Short mmCIF file of C-alpha atoms in Angstrom, two decimals:
data_model
loop_
_atom_site.label_atom_id
_atom_site.label_comp_id
_atom_site.label_asym_id
_atom_site.label_seq_id
_atom_site.Cartn_x
_atom_site.Cartn_y
_atom_site.Cartn_z
CA MET Y 1 -19.24 -22.52 -3.53
CA ILE Y 2 -19.16 -20.53 -6.80
CA ARG Y 3 -16.25 -18.55 -5.42
CA ALA Y 4 -14.34 -21.74 -4.55
CA LEU Y 5 -14.99 -23.25 -7.98
CA GLY Y 6 -13.90 -20.04 -9.67
CA LEU Y 7 -10.72 -19.92 -7.64
CA ALA Y 8 -9.96 -23.57 -8.38
CA LEU Y 9 -10.50 -22.96 -12.11
CA ALA Y 10 -8.31 -19.88 -12.11
CA LEU Y 11 -5.56 -21.69 -10.24
CA ALA Y 12 -5.73 -24.63 -12.61
CA ILE Y 13 -5.39 -22.33 -15.61
CA ALA Y 14 -2.48 -20.52 -14.04
CA LEU Y 15 -0.62 -23.61 -12.89
CA ALA Y 16 -0.99 -25.11 -16.35
CA ALA Y 17 1.33 -22.46 -17.66
CA THR Y 18 4.77 -23.94 -18.19
CA ALA Y 19 6.82 -20.88 -17.32
CA GLN Y 20 6.35 -17.60 -15.52
CA ALA Y 21 6.04 -14.61 -17.79
CA GLY Y 22 6.48 -11.04 -16.66
CA ILE Y 23 6.68 -10.17 -12.98
CA LEU Y 24 3.65 -11.91 -11.49
CA ALA Y 25 3.90 -15.52 -10.32
CA PRO Y 26 1.15 -17.68 -11.89
CA GLU Y 27 -0.55 -18.16 -8.51
CA ASP Y 28 -0.59 -14.39 -7.88
CA ALA Y 29 -2.01 -13.72 -11.36
CA ALA Y 30 -4.72 -16.32 -10.79
CA GLU Y 31 -5.70 -14.81 -7.43
CA LEU Y 32 -5.70 -11.34 -8.93
CA ALA Y 33 -7.99 -12.40 -11.78
CA GLN Y 34 -10.29 -14.08 -9.29
CA SER Y 35 -10.55 -11.00 -7.07
CA LEU Y 36 -11.28 -8.88 -10.15
CA ALA Y 37 -13.97 -11.35 -11.23
CA GLU Y 38 -15.64 -10.92 -7.85
CA ALA Y 39 -15.39 -7.14 -8.20
CA GLN Y 40 -16.93 -7.37 -11.67
CA GLU Y 41 -19.83 -9.39 -10.32
CA GLU Y 42 -20.39 -6.80 -7.60
CA GLN Y 43 -19.94 -3.69 -9.73
CA GLY Y 44 -20.75 -4.61 -13.33
CA VAL Y 45 -17.38 -3.19 -14.37
CA CYS Y 46 -14.75 -5.34 -16.10
CA TYR Y 47 -11.12 -5.02 -15.07
CA ALA Y 48 -7.89 -5.99 -16.77
CA TRP Y 49 -4.16 -5.46 -16.73
CA SER Y 50 -1.59 -5.48 -19.52
CA ILE Y 51 2.01 -4.70 -18.65
CA ALA Y 52 4.58 -5.14 -21.40
CA ASN Y 53 8.27 -5.65 -20.65
CA ASN Y 54 11.58 -6.00 -22.42
CA PHE Y 55 12.82 -9.06 -20.53
CA SER Y 56 10.42 -11.83 -21.53
CA ASP Y 57 8.45 -12.83 -24.60
CA THR Y 58 5.08 -12.38 -22.97
CA PRO Y 59 3.64 -9.47 -20.99
CA ASP Y 60 1.74 -9.61 -17.70
CA VAL Y 61 -1.89 -9.75 -18.79
CA GLY Y 62 -5.17 -10.87 -17.33
CA SER Y 63 -8.74 -9.82 -16.82
CA SER Y 64 -11.84 -10.32 -14.75
CA THR Y 65 -13.61 -11.94 -17.69
CA ALA Y 66 -10.94 -14.20 -19.19
CA GLY Y 67 -8.69 -14.97 -16.21
CA PRO Y 68 -4.90 -14.79 -15.96
CA ASP Y 69 -2.63 -14.68 -19.03
CA ARG Y 70 -5.53 -13.63 -21.25
CA PRO Y 71 -6.35 -10.06 -22.25
CA LEU Y 72 -9.79 -8.55 -21.92
CA PRO Y 73 -11.70 -9.61 -25.05
CA GLY Y 74 -11.91 -6.84 -27.63
CA THR Y 75 -9.12 -4.71 -26.24
CA SER Y 76 -6.06 -5.92 -28.13
CA SER Y 77 -5.90 -3.88 -31.30
CA GLU Y 78 -9.35 -2.44 -31.79
CA GLY Y 79 -9.53 -0.13 -28.81
CA LEU Y 80 -11.95 -0.60 -25.94
CA ARG Y 81 -15.25 -2.20 -26.75
CA LEU Y 82 -17.91 -3.19 -24.30
CA PRO Y 83 -18.28 -6.96 -23.81
CA GLU Y 84 -21.84 -7.89 -22.92
CA THR Y 85 -20.88 -8.92 -19.40
CA CYS Y 86 -19.38 -5.50 -18.65
CA THR Y 87 -22.65 -3.69 -18.11
CA LYS Y 88 -21.11 -0.47 -16.82
CA GLY Y 89 -17.79 -0.41 -18.60
CA ILE Y 90 -14.14 -1.39 -18.60
CA VAL Y 91 -11.07 -0.28 -16.67
CA GLN Y 92 -7.65 -1.53 -17.73
CA LEU Y 93 -4.22 -0.81 -16.28
CA GLU Y 94 -1.64 -0.65 -19.06
CA GLY Y 95 2.06 -0.15 -18.76
CA LYS Y 96 5.59 -0.98 -19.76
CA ILE Y 97 8.66 -2.00 -17.83
CA ASP Y 98 12.10 -1.48 -19.32
CA TYR Y 99 15.10 -2.99 -17.61
CA ALA Y 100 18.39 -1.46 -18.69
CA CYS Y 101 21.30 -3.81 -19.29
CA ASP Y 102 23.81 -4.21 -16.44
CA SER Y 103 26.55 -2.40 -18.33
CA CYS Y 104 24.33 0.44 -19.55
CA GLU Y 105 24.25 3.88 -18.01
CA ALA Y 106 20.47 4.11 -18.39
CA GLU Y 107 18.28 3.29 -15.39
CA ASP Y 108 15.42 0.83 -15.28
CA SER Y 109 12.14 2.58 -16.01
CA ALA Y 110 8.41 1.90 -15.94
CA SER Y 111 5.23 3.74 -16.81
CA VAL Y 112 1.53 3.03 -16.41
CA SER Y 113 -1.73 4.43 -17.72
CA ILE Y 114 -5.40 3.65 -17.21
CA THR Y 115 -7.70 3.07 -20.15
CA SER Y 116 -11.42 3.12 -19.56
CA ASN Y 117 -14.76 3.92 -21.15
CA LEU Y 118 -16.31 4.91 -17.81
CA PRO Y 119 -17.28 8.51 -17.21
CA ASN Y 120 -14.78 10.06 -14.78
CA PRO Y 121 -12.64 6.91 -14.47
CA PRO Y 122 -9.76 6.38 -12.00
CA THR Y 123 -6.47 7.99 -12.98
CA VAL Y 124 -2.78 7.29 -12.47
CA ALA Y 125 -2.75 10.25 -10.05
CA ASP Y 126 -5.28 8.35 -7.90
CA LEU Y 127 -2.87 5.41 -7.74
CA GLU Y 128 0.01 7.70 -6.85
CA GLU Y 129 -2.00 9.24 -4.03
CA LEU Y 130 -2.33 5.74 -2.61
CA GLY Y 131 1.46 5.46 -2.68
CA LEU Y 132 1.48 3.31 -5.84
CA LYS Y 133 4.04 4.76 -8.24
CA ALA Y 134 5.12 3.26 -11.56
CA ASP Y 135 8.81 3.46 -10.63
CA ALA Y 136 8.23 0.77 -8.00
CA LEU Y 137 7.54 -1.68 -10.84
CA THR Y 138 11.30 -1.84 -11.37
CA GLY Y 139 12.09 -2.43 -7.68
CA ASP Y 140 12.30 -5.44 -5.40
CA LYS Y 141 8.55 -5.31 -4.72
CA ASP Y 142 7.57 -5.05 -8.38
CA ASP Y 143 5.00 -7.84 -8.15
CA THR Y 144 3.38 -6.50 -4.98
CA THR Y 145 3.18 -3.05 -6.56
CA LEU Y 146 1.44 -4.43 -9.64
CA LEU Y 147 -0.99 -6.44 -7.50
CA ASN Y 148 -1.78 -3.35 -5.43
CA MET Y 149 -2.27 -1.17 -8.52
CA VAL Y 150 -4.67 -3.57 -10.23
CA ASN Y 151 -6.48 -4.44 -6.99
CA ALA Y 152 -6.99 -0.73 -6.31
CA LEU Y 153 -9.01 -0.16 -9.51
CA PRO Y 154 -12.39 -1.44 -8.16
CA LEU Y 155 -11.83 0.55 -4.96
CA LEU Y 156 -11.19 3.76 -6.92
CA VAL Y 157 -14.23 3.15 -9.14
CA ALA Y 158 -16.39 2.82 -6.02
CA ASP Y 159 -14.78 5.90 -4.44
CA ARG Y 160 -15.94 7.89 -7.46
CA GLY Y 161 -19.52 6.70 -7.01
CA ILE Y 162 -19.59 4.84 -10.33
CA ALA Y 163 -20.33 1.47 -8.74
CA PRO Y 164 -20.87 0.09 -5.24
CA TYR Y 165 -17.94 -0.91 -3.06
CA VAL Y 166 -16.83 -4.52 -3.05
CA PRO Y 167 -17.78 -5.67 0.46
CA TYR Y 168 -14.96 -6.02 2.96
CA GLU Y 169 -14.86 -9.53 4.38
CA PRO Y 170 -12.87 -10.02 7.58
CA ALA Y 171 -11.29 -13.44 7.90
CA ALA Y 172 -13.55 -15.89 9.72
CA THR Y 173 -10.75 -18.31 10.61
CA VAL Y 174 -6.98 -18.18 10.35
CA PRO Y 175 -4.76 -21.28 10.59
CA ALA Y 176 -3.11 -21.37 14.01
CA THR Y 177 0.31 -21.57 12.40
CA ASP Y 178 -0.11 -18.34 10.44
CA HIS Y 179 0.94 -15.06 11.95
CA ALA Y 180 2.49 -11.69 11.09
CA THR Y 181 6.25 -11.70 10.47
CA GLY Y 182 8.93 -9.11 9.73
CA LYS Y 183 7.98 -6.58 12.40
CA PRO Y 184 8.60 -3.09 10.99
CA ALA Y 185 11.18 -0.72 12.42
CA SER Y 186 10.26 2.23 14.66
CA ASP Y 187 7.44 4.42 13.33
CA PHE Y 188 9.03 7.44 14.99
CA LEU Y 189 12.34 6.98 13.20
CA ARG Y 190 10.62 6.33 9.86
CA GLU Y 191 8.51 9.49 10.17
CA SER Y 192 10.90 11.84 11.96
CA GLY Y 193 14.34 10.28 11.49
CA VAL Y 194 15.39 12.82 8.88
CA TRP Y 195 14.52 15.74 11.13
CA LEU Y 196 16.32 14.16 14.09
CA LEU Y 197 19.41 13.79 11.92
CA VAL Y 198 19.20 17.36 10.59
CA PHE Y 199 18.87 18.93 14.05
CA ALA Y 200 21.59 16.68 15.52
CA VAL Y 201 23.96 17.80 12.77
CA VAL Y 202 23.06 21.47 13.40
CA LEU Y 203 23.59 21.00 17.14
CA LEU Y 204 27.00 19.35 16.73
CA SER Y 205 28.08 21.79 14.03
CA GLY Y 206 28.03 24.68 16.51
CA PRO Y 207 30.86 23.44 18.81
CA ALA Y 208 32.71 21.99 15.81
CA PHE Y 209 32.62 25.35 14.06
CA TYR Y 210 33.82 27.16 17.19
CA LEU Y 211 36.71 24.75 17.81
CA TYR Y 212 37.73 24.93 14.16
CA LYS Y 213 37.87 28.73 14.28
CA ARG Y 214 39.90 28.68 17.49
CA TRP Y 215 42.33 26.17 16.02
CA GLN Y 216 42.88 28.29 12.89
CA MET H 1 32.49 36.70 23.72
CA ASN H 2 33.51 36.75 20.09
CA ARG H 3 31.20 36.40 17.12
CA TYR H 4 32.29 32.79 16.50
CA ALA H 5 31.12 31.78 19.98
CA ILE H 6 27.80 33.55 19.47
CA PHE H 7 27.29 31.77 16.14
CA ALA H 8 28.16 28.39 17.71
CA ILE H 9 25.73 28.97 20.60
CA ALA H 10 23.01 29.94 18.14
CA MET H 11 23.52 26.70 16.19
CA VAL H 12 23.38 24.64 19.39
CA ALA H 13 20.19 26.44 20.40
CA VAL H 14 18.55 25.77 17.02
CA GLY H 15 19.62 22.12 17.18
CA VAL H 16 18.33 21.62 20.74
CA PHE H 17 15.06 23.42 20.00
CA GLY H 18 14.57 21.36 16.83
CA LEU H 19 15.23 18.06 18.62
CA ILE H 20 12.87 18.93 21.47
CA ALA H 21 10.16 20.04 19.04
CA THR H 22 10.54 16.88 16.98
CA LEU H 23 10.30 14.66 20.06
CA ALA H 24 7.51 16.63 21.72
CA THR H 25 5.18 16.95 18.72
CA HIS H 26 5.32 13.36 17.54
CA ARG H 27 2.13 11.35 17.94
CA SER H 28 1.57 7.72 17.03
CA VAL H 29 -0.83 6.89 14.21
CA ARG H 30 -3.21 5.43 16.82
CA GLU H 31 -3.23 8.69 18.80
CA ASP H 32 -3.60 10.80 15.67
CA ILE H 33 -6.57 8.85 14.34
CA ALA H 34 -8.25 9.06 17.76
CA LYS H 35 -7.81 12.83 17.65
CA ASN H 36 -8.95 13.44 14.07
CA TYR H 37 -11.77 10.98 13.43
CA ARG H 38 -15.10 10.27 15.09
CA SER H 39 -14.99 7.21 17.32
CA ILE H 40 -17.91 4.83 16.91
CA GLY H 41 -16.80 2.10 19.30
CA SER H 42 -14.34 -0.62 20.05
CA GLN H 43 -14.31 -4.41 20.10
CA ALA H 44 -12.16 -7.29 21.31
CA PRO H 45 -9.14 -7.81 19.04
CA PRO H 46 -9.23 -10.70 16.56
CA GLY H 47 -6.80 -13.55 17.08
CA PRO H 48 -5.59 -15.40 20.14
CA ALA H 49 -6.12 -13.72 23.50
CA ALA H 50 -2.92 -12.65 25.20
CA GLU H 51 -1.81 -10.21 27.84
CA GLY H 52 -1.23 -6.72 26.53
CA ARG H 53 -3.49 -7.03 23.47
CA LYS H 54 -5.17 -3.75 22.51
CA ARG H 55 -8.86 -3.49 21.71
CA THR H 56 -9.80 -2.72 18.12
CA GLN H 57 -10.81 0.91 17.80
CA ILE H 58 -13.39 1.84 15.16
CA TYR H 59 -13.76 5.30 13.63
CA ALA H 60 -15.84 6.95 10.92
CA SER H 61 -14.44 9.21 8.21
CA SER H 62 -16.50 11.49 6.00
CA LYS H 63 -14.05 10.98 3.13
CA SER H 64 -13.81 8.07 0.70
CA VAL H 65 -11.69 5.00 1.40
CA SER H 66 -8.77 6.03 -0.81
CA GLN H 67 -8.84 9.66 0.37
CA THR H 68 -8.89 8.63 4.02
CA ALA H 69 -6.04 6.15 3.48
CA GLU H 70 -4.09 8.86 1.68
CA ASP H 71 -4.65 11.35 4.52
CA ILE H 72 -3.45 8.87 7.15
CA GLY H 73 -0.53 7.63 5.03
CA ASP H 74 0.65 11.16 4.26
CA LYS H 75 0.77 12.06 7.94
CA HIS H 76 2.16 8.75 9.17
CA LYS H 77 4.23 6.96 6.56
CA PRO H 78 3.44 3.24 6.85
CA ALA H 79 6.15 0.59 6.80
CA ASP H 80 4.06 -1.34 4.30
CA ARG H 81 0.73 -0.98 2.61
CA ARG H 82 -1.68 -3.17 0.72
CA THR H 83 -4.44 -1.80 -1.46
CA THR H 84 -7.24 -4.13 -2.45
CA GLU H 85 -10.68 -4.02 -4.04
CA ALA H 86 -12.27 -3.91 -0.56
CA GLY H 87 -10.01 -1.58 1.38
CA ALA H 88 -6.60 -0.05 2.02
CA PHE H 89 -4.40 -1.50 4.76
CA LEU H 90 -1.50 0.35 6.36
CA ARG H 91 1.09 -1.46 8.47
CA TYR H 92 2.98 0.21 11.31
CA ARG H 93 5.33 -1.26 13.92
CA ASP H 94 2.63 -2.04 16.49
CA ASP H 95 -0.57 -1.13 14.67
CA VAL H 96 -2.49 -2.05 11.53
CA VAL H 97 -4.88 0.56 10.13
CA SER H 98 -7.65 -0.79 7.90
CA VAL H 99 -9.64 1.72 5.86
CA ILE H 100 -12.72 -0.05 4.53
CA PRO H 101 -16.03 0.84 2.87
CA PRO H 102 -18.83 2.17 5.08
CA PRO H 103 -21.86 0.02 5.91
CA ALA H 104 -24.52 -0.14 3.20
CA GLY H 105 -26.50 3.07 3.02
CA SER H 106 -23.72 5.17 4.56
CA THR H 107 -21.13 7.40 2.97
CA GLY H 108 -17.47 8.01 3.74
CA SER H 109 -15.40 5.15 5.13
CA ARG H 110 -14.63 3.18 8.29
CA ILE H 111 -11.25 3.04 9.99
CA LEU H 112 -10.25 0.05 12.13
CA VAL H 113 -7.13 0.33 14.27
CA ASP H 114 -5.83 -3.06 15.40
CA ASP H 115 -2.67 -4.23 17.08
CA GLU H 116 -0.27 -6.15 14.83
CA GLU H 117 -1.71 -9.60 15.46
CA GLY H 118 -5.30 -8.40 15.32
CA GLY H 119 -4.73 -6.62 12.02
CA TYR H 120 -3.13 -9.68 10.49
CA HIS H 121 -5.95 -11.94 11.62
CA ARG H 122 -8.74 -9.59 10.60
CA ASN H 123 -7.28 -8.93 7.16
CA TYR H 124 -5.77 -12.36 6.56
CA GLY H 125 -7.55 -12.74 3.22
CA TYR H 126 -6.02 -9.48 2.00
CA VAL H 127 -2.58 -9.27 3.64
CA GLY H 128 -1.88 -12.95 4.35
CA GLY H 129 1.37 -13.94 2.66
CA PHE H 130 2.35 -10.30 2.16
CA TRP H 131 2.90 -9.43 5.82
CA GLY H 132 3.36 -12.89 7.30
CA THR H 133 2.93 -16.61 6.86
CA TYR H 134 0.06 -17.84 4.72
CA SER H 135 -1.44 -21.27 4.17
CA GLY H 136 -3.89 -20.14 1.51
CA PRO H 137 -4.22 -21.38 -2.06
CA ALA H 138 -1.50 -19.18 -3.55
CA GLY H 139 1.30 -20.60 -1.46
CA SER H 140 3.41 -19.41 1.44
CA PHE H 141 4.31 -15.99 0.13
CA ARG H 142 2.01 -14.04 -2.07
CA GLY H 143 3.60 -11.30 -4.09
CA GLY H 144 6.74 -13.43 -4.32
CA GLY H 145 7.73 -12.82 -7.92
CA PRO H 146 11.24 -12.61 -9.29
CA GLY H 147 12.18 -8.98 -8.59
CA THR H 148 14.57 -8.80 -11.50
CA ALA H 149 15.34 -5.10 -11.35
CA LYS H 150 18.89 -3.96 -12.00
#
């Protein structure tokens, strides 16, 4: 019940926004804040994200304590302080996305960092080991990458033994109309396609080389 | 036989050997997990019953959730992945690998290997909208932002 009310509140706040800022859709930001709020309740650690960009007036921000579009209280210009609700500490993903202009030679770029007052907090290297790299914030799946990065923070905190894991909850019911789509291509080709290509080229190069030398 | 013919034959041999080795040594992620992790059981797959559905296989890992997901993902590059506060989910053509926290009082992590439909049903709250259709509160497609990269 509390979870449903929280989700409804977060969605209402998000949908009240008149325009999308940054890369996250308002509904995605609201869901993200809600999942972080549940992690905070479980772990006693507050979570937040703040990703600046050069293409809109407002950055992607949100937190487990204040919801979407609102930074973690006390973190704006005074460094990290410990709100009373964050009994163990704070973890915030910060970053910047720079889109180069269409006519510029420069490439789009992005960087992230993790700010925290926890002992032995998660690092950007931890995110990268999970396949979450800052460069992907300039790609087609920029929003999914940001969601994965922020969602991963409570998992990494638990992995380091700082707080308990957020319990995994398998879906009890799924609407009959919902199902997986976009079946991926062959695993074998994705994993070994490069090697197949390399050895095929080597194999074909032999006869080609011989015929070329005979023709000369 | 001249030296050009010998060189050409050597290249063909390397190519053939490489192709055979690549084909012969490949294992699916399902087979690899079964070989490298301790099985602790199986259960009926979530979702609608249908012919050809595979049972969910359950394994235990002594490593943390993120480390186990990294190990599996490094060896078998997933087509898609979703990392959440409660687990890491790797999507393959026919399989979904869920790496989740261990039961209370245990250490390490649990690995669930489902078929595609089972993985989507089991993890609907985490991957719904990302890997398929979704009727949840955030709309049909979660993670559906603008994608304004150059």
